[in-house]
């Protein structure tokens, strides 16, 4: 493996990380079988040098898209430029497009740090921990700019998708989106998007944010022989991205809805002053369906 890939093991699973590629997860797999628990990344994906080809990456200091070319701060308008060839709007903050530094490392845990000046000054920390088949991720930002600015966080895991993949996650409502992917209306859950009882994924495209999440979810992979039992804190929302005809989907714990900077009350965002912080935590516990543990 390239020298910039870190390896963690807990006796049950192995985690590989690429700090230089947005602090991303490359692979998370079962030691005994080699089974991938997130979408697998090969050497070609790693060589591409983009988190979007890997298994998971952090979203900071906001998640998903922001409209109107920026947003208001207490000190005036903060202009933002599009930052992805795949989207005309600024998306997912700036942390995923920068190299992170390793500040702590042991056999089962690593802490990465990023000091960013884009689009304002902040420090992000990203701690990955493996323990008895559970992957725990802690993402935080500390505001370092003299201007108070709204912060939001998220994680962007890619998961394998088969014909029988199921998602269980409670939500109250879902945002409908316009053609730009920005929310336009909040409505009750349609049957095909109601994952409260462990629904199959829809055949049509889904790229929407859900509100009123209790932070718990189960990703069932009966064809692959495992489940992931997930728990989030600091995240009252999640996004589901299901591109039709592809062998992956995304289940993203986030602290705020898409384009929250322009929604009434800025739901889920935190106005941070210099030295103040916000944190999101997400754990995924591997369960072998054959062993029942």
PDB file of C-alpha atoms in Angstrom:
ATOM      1  CA  UNK A   1       0.000   0.000   0.000  1.00  0.00           C
ATOM      2  CA  UNK A   2       1.090   3.617  -0.491  1.00  0.00           C
ATOM      3  CA  UNK A   3       2.932   5.116   2.452  1.00  0.00           C
ATOM      4  CA  UNK A   4       0.109   7.583   3.151  1.00  0.00           C
ATOM      5  CA  UNK A   5      -2.398   4.839   4.023  1.00  0.00           C
ATOM      6  CA  UNK A   6      -2.857   4.103   7.740  1.00  0.00           C
ATOM      7  CA  UNK A   7      -4.081   0.758   9.093  1.00  0.00           C
ATOM      8  CA  UNK A   8      -6.073   0.103  12.276  1.00  0.00           C
ATOM      9  CA  UNK A   9      -7.085  -3.360  13.522  1.00  0.00           C
ATOM     10  CA  UNK A  10      -9.110  -4.543  16.512  1.00  0.00           C
ATOM     11  CA  UNK A  11      -8.808  -8.317  16.065  1.00  0.00           C
ATOM     12  CA  UNK A  12     -12.113  -8.474  14.216  1.00  0.00           C
ATOM     13  CA  UNK A  13     -11.968  -5.748  11.538  1.00  0.00           C
ATOM     14  CA  UNK A  14      -9.375  -3.711   9.665  1.00  0.00           C
ATOM     15  CA  UNK A  15      -9.698  -0.005   8.790  1.00  0.00           C
ATOM     16  CA  UNK A  16      -7.523   1.747   6.213  1.00  0.00           C
ATOM     17  CA  UNK A  17      -7.367   5.536   6.048  1.00  0.00           C
ATOM     18  CA  UNK A  18      -5.976   8.128   3.638  1.00  0.00           C
ATOM     19  CA  UNK A  19      -5.227  11.297   5.644  1.00  0.00           C
ATOM     20  CA  UNK A  20      -3.905  13.079   2.550  1.00  0.00           C
ATOM     21  CA  UNK A  21      -7.171  12.474   0.661  1.00  0.00           C
ATOM     22  CA  UNK A  22      -9.580  14.453   2.798  1.00  0.00           C
ATOM     23  CA  UNK A  23      -9.079  12.311   5.894  1.00  0.00           C
ATOM     24  CA  UNK A  24     -11.061   9.578   4.130  1.00  0.00           C
ATOM     25  CA  UNK A  25     -11.700   5.938   4.929  1.00  0.00           C
ATOM     26  CA  UNK A  26     -10.322   3.732   2.154  1.00  0.00           C
ATOM     27  CA  UNK A  27     -11.750   0.390   3.340  1.00  0.00           C
ATOM     28  CA  UNK A  28     -13.299  -1.231   6.386  1.00  0.00           C
ATOM     29  CA  UNK A  29     -13.326  -5.020   6.240  1.00  0.00           C
ATOM     30  CA  UNK A  30     -13.673  -8.190   8.318  1.00  0.00           C
ATOM     31  CA  UNK A  31     -10.300  -9.781   9.059  1.00  0.00           C
ATOM     32  CA  UNK A  32     -11.468 -13.405   8.961  1.00  0.00           C
ATOM     33  CA  UNK A  33     -13.339 -13.245   5.646  1.00  0.00           C
ATOM     34  CA  UNK A  34     -12.153 -10.094   3.892  1.00  0.00           C
ATOM     35  CA  UNK A  35     -15.805  -8.965   3.632  1.00  0.00           C
ATOM     36  CA  UNK A  36     -16.037  -5.231   2.962  1.00  0.00           C
ATOM     37  CA  UNK A  37     -18.416  -3.389   5.280  1.00  0.00           C
ATOM     38  CA  UNK A  38     -18.330  -0.148   3.285  1.00  0.00           C
ATOM     39  CA  UNK A  39     -18.108   0.225  -0.487  1.00  0.00           C
ATOM     40  CA  UNK A  40     -14.733  -1.312  -1.407  1.00  0.00           C
ATOM     41  CA  UNK A  41     -11.951   0.887  -2.767  1.00  0.00           C
ATOM     42  CA  UNK A  42      -9.268  -0.655  -4.972  1.00  0.00           C
ATOM     43  CA  UNK A  43      -5.832   0.707  -5.859  1.00  0.00           C
ATOM     44  CA  UNK A  44      -7.262   2.550  -8.849  1.00  0.00           C
ATOM     45  CA  UNK A  45      -9.798   4.333  -6.653  1.00  0.00           C
ATOM     46  CA  UNK A  46      -7.050   5.289  -4.221  1.00  0.00           C
ATOM     47  CA  UNK A  47      -4.828   6.527  -7.043  1.00  0.00           C
ATOM     48  CA  UNK A  48      -7.632   8.793  -8.288  1.00  0.00           C
ATOM     49  CA  UNK A  49      -6.961  10.965  -5.243  1.00  0.00           C
ATOM     50  CA  UNK A  50     -10.562  11.989  -4.567  1.00  0.00           C
ATOM     51  CA  UNK A  51     -12.664  11.071  -1.513  1.00  0.00           C
ATOM     52  CA  UNK A  52     -15.606  10.431  -3.825  1.00  0.00           C
ATOM     53  CA  UNK A  53     -13.898   7.229  -5.009  1.00  0.00           C
ATOM     54  CA  UNK A  54     -13.270   6.016  -1.444  1.00  0.00           C
ATOM     55  CA  UNK A  55     -15.477   4.648   1.354  1.00  0.00           C
ATOM     56  CA  UNK A  56     -16.268   7.641   3.571  1.00  0.00           C
ATOM     57  CA  UNK A  57     -15.195  11.241   4.083  1.00  0.00           C
ATOM     58  CA  UNK A  58     -15.916  14.111   6.522  1.00  0.00           C
ATOM     59  CA  UNK A  59     -18.175  17.063   5.769  1.00  0.00           C
ATOM     60  CA  UNK A  60     -17.096  20.332   7.412  1.00  0.00           C
ATOM     61  CA  UNK A  61     -17.743  23.160   8.054  1.00  0.00           C
ATOM     62  CA  UNK A  62     -21.086  22.315   6.426  1.00  0.00           C
ATOM     63  CA  UNK A  63     -22.698  19.392   4.615  1.00  0.00           C
ATOM     64  CA  UNK A  64     -24.253  19.193   1.164  1.00  0.00           C
ATOM     65  CA  UNK A  65     -25.151  22.194  -1.028  1.00  0.00           C
ATOM     66  CA  UNK A  66     -25.447  25.910  -0.313  1.00  0.00           C
ATOM     67  CA  UNK A  67     -27.419  28.133  -2.700  1.00  0.00           C
ATOM     68  CA  UNK A  68     -27.310  31.841  -3.526  1.00  0.00           C
ATOM     69  CA  UNK A  69     -23.517  31.970  -3.852  1.00  0.00           C
ATOM     70  CA  UNK A  70     -22.851  32.145  -0.123  1.00  0.00           C
ATOM     71  CA  UNK A  71     -24.540  33.098   3.133  1.00  0.00           C
ATOM     72  CA  UNK A  72     -24.895  35.866   5.696  1.00  0.00           C
ATOM     73  CA  UNK A  73     -22.654  36.203   8.735  1.00  0.00           C
ATOM     74  CA  UNK A  74     -22.782  38.752  11.541  1.00  0.00           C
ATOM     75  CA  UNK A  75     -20.085  40.684   9.668  1.00  0.00           C
ATOM     76  CA  UNK A  76     -21.683  40.554   6.247  1.00  0.00           C
ATOM     77  CA  UNK A  77     -21.951  38.263   3.250  1.00  0.00           C
ATOM     78  CA  UNK A  78     -19.574  35.318   2.914  1.00  0.00           C
ATOM     79  CA  UNK A  79     -19.232  34.503  -0.781  1.00  0.00           C
ATOM     80  CA  UNK A  80     -18.655  30.886  -1.817  1.00  0.00           C
ATOM     81  CA  UNK A  81     -17.472  29.463  -5.116  1.00  0.00           C
ATOM     82  CA  UNK A  82     -18.471  26.090  -6.585  1.00  0.00           C
ATOM     83  CA  UNK A  83     -15.885  23.524  -5.457  1.00  0.00           C
ATOM     84  CA  UNK A  84     -16.740  20.420  -7.461  1.00  0.00           C
ATOM     85  CA  UNK A  85     -16.795  19.616 -11.173  1.00  0.00           C
ATOM     86  CA  UNK A  86     -19.878  17.479 -10.465  1.00  0.00           C
ATOM     87  CA  UNK A  87     -22.032  20.249  -9.003  1.00  0.00           C
ATOM     88  CA  UNK A  88     -22.683  23.914  -9.864  1.00  0.00           C
ATOM     89  CA  UNK A  89     -23.122  24.808  -6.173  1.00  0.00           C
ATOM     90  CA  UNK A  90     -20.581  24.787  -3.336  1.00  0.00           C
ATOM     91  CA  UNK A  91     -20.925  21.414  -1.652  1.00  0.00           C
ATOM     92  CA  UNK A  92     -19.787  19.588   1.514  1.00  0.00           C
ATOM     93  CA  UNK A  93     -17.567  22.319   2.909  1.00  0.00           C
ATOM     94  CA  UNK A  94     -13.807  22.340   2.423  1.00  0.00           C
ATOM     95  CA  UNK A  95     -12.376  19.687   4.757  1.00  0.00           C
ATOM     96  CA  UNK A  96     -12.842  16.848   2.249  1.00  0.00           C
ATOM     97  CA  UNK A  97     -10.642  18.618  -0.290  1.00  0.00           C
ATOM     98  CA  UNK A  98      -7.597  19.102   1.949  1.00  0.00           C
ATOM     99  CA  UNK A  99      -4.878  16.914   3.443  1.00  0.00           C
ATOM    100  CA  UNK A 100      -5.134  16.101   7.144  1.00  0.00           C
ATOM    101  CA  UNK A 101      -2.272  15.621   9.624  1.00  0.00           C
ATOM    102  CA  UNK A 102      -1.909  12.664  11.976  1.00  0.00           C
ATOM    103  CA  UNK A 103      -1.638  13.945  15.570  1.00  0.00           C
ATOM    104  CA  UNK A 104      -2.293  10.682  17.491  1.00  0.00           C
ATOM    105  CA  UNK A 105      -2.048   7.043  16.464  1.00  0.00           C
ATOM    106  CA  UNK A 106      -2.269   3.626  18.135  1.00  0.00           C
ATOM    107  CA  UNK A 107      -3.219   0.134  16.946  1.00  0.00           C
ATOM    108  CA  UNK A 108      -6.964   0.813  17.276  1.00  0.00           C
ATOM    109  CA  UNK A 109      -7.258   4.601  17.093  1.00  0.00           C
ATOM    110  CA  UNK A 110      -6.037   7.575  15.077  1.00  0.00           C
ATOM    111  CA  UNK A 111      -6.759  11.284  15.372  1.00  0.00           C
ATOM    112  CA  UNK A 112      -6.371  13.548  12.349  1.00  0.00           C
ATOM    113  CA  UNK A 113      -6.301  17.336  12.339  1.00  0.00           C
ATOM    114  CA  UNK A 114      -6.870  20.011   9.723  1.00  0.00           C
ATOM    115  CA  UNK A 115      -6.146  23.716  10.080  1.00  0.00           C
ATOM    116  CA  UNK A 116      -8.078  25.408   7.305  1.00  0.00           C
ATOM    117  CA  UNK A 117      -8.348  28.974   6.060  1.00  0.00           C
ATOM    118  CA  UNK A 118     -11.058  28.095   3.528  1.00  0.00           C
ATOM    119  CA  UNK A 119     -13.708  29.512   3.466  1.00  0.00           C
ATOM    120  CA  UNK A 120     -12.799  30.903   6.905  1.00  0.00           C
ATOM    121  CA  UNK A 121     -10.364  29.928   9.658  1.00  0.00           C
ATOM    122  CA  UNK A 122     -11.261  26.738  11.552  1.00  0.00           C
ATOM    123  CA  UNK A 123      -9.578  23.669  13.021  1.00  0.00           C
ATOM    124  CA  UNK A 124     -11.160  20.266  12.421  1.00  0.00           C
ATOM    125  CA  UNK A 125     -10.363  17.048  14.237  1.00  0.00           C
ATOM    126  CA  UNK A 126     -11.372  13.580  13.093  1.00  0.00           C
ATOM    127  CA  UNK A 127     -10.950  10.603  15.415  1.00  0.00           C
ATOM    128  CA  UNK A 128     -11.366   7.035  14.146  1.00  0.00           C
ATOM    129  CA  UNK A 129     -11.557   4.192  16.698  1.00  0.00           C
ATOM    130  CA  UNK A 130     -11.975   0.431  16.228  1.00  0.00           C
ATOM    131  CA  UNK A 131     -13.081  -1.759  19.129  1.00  0.00           C
ATOM    132  CA  UNK A 132     -14.635  -5.235  19.022  1.00  0.00           C
ATOM    133  CA  UNK A 133     -16.007  -4.748  15.522  1.00  0.00           C
ATOM    134  CA  UNK A 134     -17.356  -1.243  16.117  1.00  0.00           C
ATOM    135  CA  UNK A 135     -16.079   1.706  14.115  1.00  0.00           C
ATOM    136  CA  UNK A 136     -16.519   5.008  15.964  1.00  0.00           C
ATOM    137  CA  UNK A 137     -16.015   8.337  14.210  1.00  0.00           C
ATOM    138  CA  UNK A 138     -15.856  11.683  16.001  1.00  0.00           C
ATOM    139  CA  UNK A 139     -15.738  14.852  13.899  1.00  0.00           C
ATOM    140  CA  UNK A 140     -15.424  18.335  15.387  1.00  0.00           C
ATOM    141  CA  UNK A 141     -14.680  21.867  14.277  1.00  0.00           C
ATOM    142  CA  UNK A 142     -13.327  24.711  16.371  1.00  0.00           C
ATOM    143  CA  UNK A 143     -13.889  28.187  14.978  1.00  0.00           C
ATOM    144  CA  UNK A 144     -10.695  30.239  14.668  1.00  0.00           C
ATOM    145  CA  UNK A 145     -11.859  33.220  12.622  1.00  0.00           C
ATOM    146  CA  UNK A 146     -12.456  36.626  14.216  1.00  0.00           C
ATOM    147  CA  UNK A 147     -15.919  36.681  12.566  1.00  0.00           C
ATOM    148  CA  UNK A 148     -18.661  34.521  14.050  1.00  0.00           C
ATOM    149  CA  UNK A 149     -19.817  32.021  11.401  1.00  0.00           C
ATOM    150  CA  UNK A 150     -22.417  29.243  11.119  1.00  0.00           C
ATOM    151  CA  UNK A 151     -20.992  25.699  11.280  1.00  0.00           C
ATOM    152  CA  UNK A 152     -22.438  22.321  10.327  1.00  0.00           C
ATOM    153  CA  UNK A 153     -21.023  18.797  10.161  1.00  0.00           C
ATOM    154  CA  UNK A 154     -21.643  15.473   8.479  1.00  0.00           C
ATOM    155  CA  UNK A 155     -20.173  12.196   7.303  1.00  0.00           C
ATOM    156  CA  UNK A 156     -20.473  10.721   3.818  1.00  0.00           C
ATOM    157  CA  UNK A 157     -20.193   6.908   3.902  1.00  0.00           C
ATOM    158  CA  UNK A 158     -20.681   4.847   0.752  1.00  0.00           C
ATOM    159  CA  UNK A 159     -22.291   1.456   1.373  1.00  0.00           C
ATOM    160  CA  UNK A 160     -22.655  -1.660  -0.790  1.00  0.00           C
ATOM    161  CA  UNK A 161     -26.068  -2.129  -2.375  1.00  0.00           C
ATOM    162  CA  UNK A 162     -27.561  -5.446  -3.470  1.00  0.00           C
ATOM    163  CA  UNK A 163     -31.099  -6.444  -4.418  1.00  0.00           C
ATOM    164  CA  UNK A 164     -31.927  -7.120  -0.764  1.00  0.00           C
ATOM    165  CA  UNK A 165     -30.157  -4.256   1.026  1.00  0.00           C
ATOM    166  CA  UNK A 166     -32.462  -2.691   3.606  1.00  0.00           C
ATOM    167  CA  UNK A 167     -32.316   0.505   5.651  1.00  0.00           C
ATOM    168  CA  UNK A 168     -34.027   1.060   8.991  1.00  0.00           C
ATOM    169  CA  UNK A 169     -34.036   4.669  10.210  1.00  0.00           C
ATOM    170  CA  UNK A 170     -36.821   6.645  11.839  1.00  0.00           C
ATOM    171  CA  UNK A 171     -37.642  10.069  10.458  1.00  0.00           C
ATOM    172  CA  UNK A 172     -40.525  12.497  10.816  1.00  0.00           C
ATOM    173  CA  UNK A 173     -40.515  14.191   7.409  1.00  0.00           C
ATOM    174  CA  UNK A 174     -38.505  14.519   4.214  1.00  0.00           C
ATOM    175  CA  UNK A 175     -37.458  17.524   2.130  1.00  0.00           C
ATOM    176  CA  UNK A 176     -38.471  17.556  -1.524  1.00  0.00           C
ATOM    177  CA  UNK A 177     -35.813  19.153  -3.727  1.00  0.00           C
ATOM    178  CA  UNK A 178     -35.701  21.364  -6.786  1.00  0.00           C
ATOM    179  CA  UNK A 179     -33.609  20.639  -9.874  1.00  0.00           C
ATOM    180  CA  UNK A 180     -30.520  22.089  -8.208  1.00  0.00           C
ATOM    181  CA  UNK A 181     -30.846  19.668  -5.274  1.00  0.00           C
ATOM    182  CA  UNK A 182     -31.970  22.376  -2.828  1.00  0.00           C
ATOM    183  CA  UNK A 183     -34.954  21.793  -0.503  1.00  0.00           C
ATOM    184  CA  UNK A 184     -38.240  23.363  -1.577  1.00  0.00           C
ATOM    185  CA  UNK A 185     -40.905  21.700   0.602  1.00  0.00           C
ATOM    186  CA  UNK A 186     -41.087  19.611   3.754  1.00  0.00           C
ATOM    187  CA  UNK A 187     -43.631  16.781   3.626  1.00  0.00           C
ATOM    188  CA  UNK A 188     -44.678  13.531   5.276  1.00  0.00           C
ATOM    189  CA  UNK A 189     -42.812  10.404   4.219  1.00  0.00           C
ATOM    190  CA  UNK A 190     -44.051   8.669   1.058  1.00  0.00           C
ATOM    191  CA  UNK A 191     -44.263   4.893   1.451  1.00  0.00           C
ATOM    192  CA  UNK A 192     -41.185   4.176  -0.669  1.00  0.00           C
ATOM    193  CA  UNK A 193     -39.088   6.551   1.486  1.00  0.00           C
ATOM    194  CA  UNK A 194     -40.401   5.398   4.845  1.00  0.00           C
ATOM    195  CA  UNK A 195     -37.483   3.500   6.372  1.00  0.00           C
ATOM    196  CA  UNK A 196     -38.892   3.261   9.904  1.00  0.00           C
ATOM    197  CA  UNK A 197     -39.442  -0.501   9.672  1.00  0.00           C
ATOM    198  CA  UNK A 198     -36.522  -1.570   7.484  1.00  0.00           C
ATOM    199  CA  UNK A 199     -37.529  -0.831   3.901  1.00  0.00           C
ATOM    200  CA  UNK A 200     -35.745  -1.862   0.729  1.00  0.00           C
ATOM    201  CA  UNK A 201     -34.081   0.971  -1.162  1.00  0.00           C
ATOM    202  CA  UNK A 202     -36.114   2.590  -3.971  1.00  0.00           C
ATOM    203  CA  UNK A 203     -35.442   1.785  -7.622  1.00  0.00           C
ATOM    204  CA  UNK A 204     -35.834   5.462  -8.561  1.00  0.00           C
ATOM    205  CA  UNK A 205     -33.327   8.168  -7.680  1.00  0.00           C
ATOM    206  CA  UNK A 206     -33.314   9.365  -4.094  1.00  0.00           C
ATOM    207  CA  UNK A 207     -31.112  12.271  -2.967  1.00  0.00           C
ATOM    208  CA  UNK A 208     -33.036  13.861  -0.110  1.00  0.00           C
ATOM    209  CA  UNK A 209     -32.727  14.949   3.498  1.00  0.00           C
ATOM    210  CA  UNK A 210     -34.840  13.546   6.333  1.00  0.00           C
ATOM    211  CA  UNK A 211     -35.760  15.334   9.571  1.00  0.00           C
ATOM    212  CA  UNK A 212     -36.560  14.233  13.112  1.00  0.00           C
ATOM    213  CA  UNK A 213     -34.068  11.374  13.269  1.00  0.00           C
ATOM    214  CA  UNK A 214     -33.456   9.677  16.615  1.00  0.00           C
ATOM    215  CA  UNK A 215     -29.849   8.916  15.655  1.00  0.00           C
ATOM    216  CA  UNK A 216     -30.305   5.150  15.312  1.00  0.00           C
ATOM    217  CA  UNK A 217     -30.245   3.058  12.135  1.00  0.00           C
ATOM    218  CA  UNK A 218     -29.663  -0.480  10.902  1.00  0.00           C
ATOM    219  CA  UNK A 219     -28.191  -1.238   7.500  1.00  0.00           C
ATOM    220  CA  UNK A 220     -29.037  -4.831   6.627  1.00  0.00           C
ATOM    221  CA  UNK A 221     -27.018  -6.714   4.008  1.00  0.00           C
ATOM    222  CA  UNK A 222     -28.502 -10.266   3.985  1.00  0.00           C
ATOM    223  CA  UNK A 223     -26.858 -11.070   0.637  1.00  0.00           C
ATOM    224  CA  UNK A 224     -23.478 -10.168   2.130  1.00  0.00           C
ATOM    225  CA  UNK A 225     -24.092 -11.779   5.514  1.00  0.00           C
ATOM    226  CA  UNK A 226     -23.973  -8.824   7.900  1.00  0.00           C
ATOM    227  CA  UNK A 227     -25.705  -5.837   9.452  1.00  0.00           C
ATOM    228  CA  UNK A 228     -24.384  -2.485  10.636  1.00  0.00           C
ATOM    229  CA  UNK A 229     -26.083  -1.124  13.757  1.00  0.00           C
ATOM    230  CA  UNK A 230     -25.469   2.612  13.788  1.00  0.00           C
ATOM    231  CA  UNK A 231     -25.779   5.350  16.398  1.00  0.00           C
ATOM    232  CA  UNK A 232     -25.256   9.089  15.911  1.00  0.00           C
ATOM    233  CA  UNK A 233     -25.142  12.059  18.265  1.00  0.00           C
ATOM    234  CA  UNK A 234     -25.137  15.690  17.198  1.00  0.00           C
ATOM    235  CA  UNK A 235     -27.152  14.664  14.142  1.00  0.00           C
ATOM    236  CA  UNK A 236     -30.936  15.164  14.004  1.00  0.00           C
ATOM    237  CA  UNK A 237     -30.963  14.698  10.232  1.00  0.00           C
ATOM    238  CA  UNK A 238     -29.793  12.194   7.664  1.00  0.00           C
ATOM    239  CA  UNK A 239     -29.520  12.123   3.878  1.00  0.00           C
ATOM    240  CA  UNK A 240     -30.013   9.130   1.632  1.00  0.00           C
ATOM    241  CA  UNK A 241     -28.480   9.032  -1.841  1.00  0.00           C
ATOM    242  CA  UNK A 242     -29.537   6.139  -4.097  1.00  0.00           C
ATOM    243  CA  UNK A 243     -28.298   6.488  -7.680  1.00  0.00           C
ATOM    244  CA  UNK A 244     -30.352   4.118  -9.875  1.00  0.00           C
ATOM    245  CA  UNK A 245     -28.571   1.123 -11.337  1.00  0.00           C
ATOM    246  CA  UNK A 246     -25.381   1.401  -9.264  1.00  0.00           C
ATOM    247  CA  UNK A 247     -24.046  -0.979  -6.637  1.00  0.00           C
ATOM    248  CA  UNK A 248     -23.804   1.516  -3.784  1.00  0.00           C
ATOM    249  CA  UNK A 249     -25.858   3.988  -1.786  1.00  0.00           C
ATOM    250  CA  UNK A 250     -25.050   6.646   0.810  1.00  0.00           C
ATOM    251  CA  UNK A 251     -26.513   7.098   4.265  1.00  0.00           C
ATOM    252  CA  UNK A 252     -25.199  10.381   5.656  1.00  0.00           C
ATOM    253  CA  UNK A 253     -25.591  11.524   9.276  1.00  0.00           C
ATOM    254  CA  UNK A 254     -25.642  15.331   9.238  1.00  0.00           C
ATOM    255  CA  UNK A 255     -26.221  18.086  11.763  1.00  0.00           C
ATOM    256  CA  UNK A 256     -28.425  20.200   9.506  1.00  0.00           C
ATOM    257  CA  UNK A 257     -30.640  20.075   6.404  1.00  0.00           C
ATOM    258  CA  UNK A 258     -29.369  20.891   2.934  1.00  0.00           C
ATOM    259  CA  UNK A 259     -29.047  24.656   2.427  1.00  0.00           C
ATOM    260  CA  UNK A 260     -29.833  25.295   6.098  1.00  0.00           C
ATOM    261  CA  UNK A 261     -27.961  28.600   5.821  1.00  0.00           C
ATOM    262  CA  UNK A 262     -30.984  29.884   3.866  1.00  0.00           C
ATOM    263  CA  UNK A 263     -33.810  28.099   5.694  1.00  0.00           C
ATOM    264  CA  UNK A 264     -35.868  29.882   8.389  1.00  0.00           C
ATOM    265  CA  UNK A 265     -34.073  29.652  11.711  1.00  0.00           C
ATOM    266  CA  UNK A 266     -31.019  27.973  10.146  1.00  0.00           C
ATOM    267  CA  UNK A 267     -31.998  24.556  11.585  1.00  0.00           C
ATOM    268  CA  UNK A 268     -29.141  22.457  12.944  1.00  0.00           C
ATOM    269  CA  UNK A 269     -26.418  25.030  12.309  1.00  0.00           C
ATOM    270  CA  UNK A 270     -24.335  26.430  15.181  1.00  0.00           C
ATOM    271  CA  UNK A 271     -23.129  30.025  15.249  1.00  0.00           C
ATOM    272  CA  UNK A 272     -19.575  29.713  16.536  1.00  0.00           C
ATOM    273  CA  UNK A 273     -17.366  32.477  17.812  1.00  0.00           C
ATOM    274  CA  UNK A 274     -13.601  32.237  18.015  1.00  0.00           C
ATOM    275  CA  UNK A 275     -12.618  29.254  20.156  1.00  0.00           C
ATOM    276  CA  UNK A 276     -16.070  27.616  20.199  1.00  0.00           C
ATOM    277  CA  UNK A 277     -16.602  24.069  18.904  1.00  0.00           C
ATOM    278  CA  UNK A 278     -19.233  21.665  17.609  1.00  0.00           C
ATOM    279  CA  UNK A 279     -19.061  17.844  17.430  1.00  0.00           C
ATOM    280  CA  UNK A 280     -20.783  14.989  15.602  1.00  0.00           C
ATOM    281  CA  UNK A 281     -20.289  11.331  16.544  1.00  0.00           C
ATOM    282  CA  UNK A 282     -21.231   8.220  14.569  1.00  0.00           C
ATOM    283  CA  UNK A 283     -20.634   4.561  15.375  1.00  0.00           C
ATOM    284  CA  UNK A 284     -21.197   1.490  13.199  1.00  0.00           C
ATOM    285  CA  UNK A 285     -21.283  -1.912  14.906  1.00  0.00           C
ATOM    286  CA  UNK A 286     -20.656  -4.957  12.719  1.00  0.00           C
ATOM    287  CA  UNK A 287     -22.989  -7.924  13.248  1.00  0.00           C
ATOM    288  CA  UNK A 288     -22.271 -11.229  11.505  1.00  0.00           C
ATOM    289  CA  UNK A 289     -25.668 -12.655  10.512  1.00  0.00           C
ATOM    290  CA  UNK A 290     -24.347 -16.213  10.459  1.00  0.00           C
ATOM    291  CA  UNK A 291     -22.925 -16.033  13.968  1.00  0.00           C
ATOM    292  CA  UNK A 292     -25.568 -13.664  15.333  1.00  0.00           C
ATOM    293  CA  UNK A 293     -22.965 -11.396  16.877  1.00  0.00           C
TER     294      UNK A 293
END
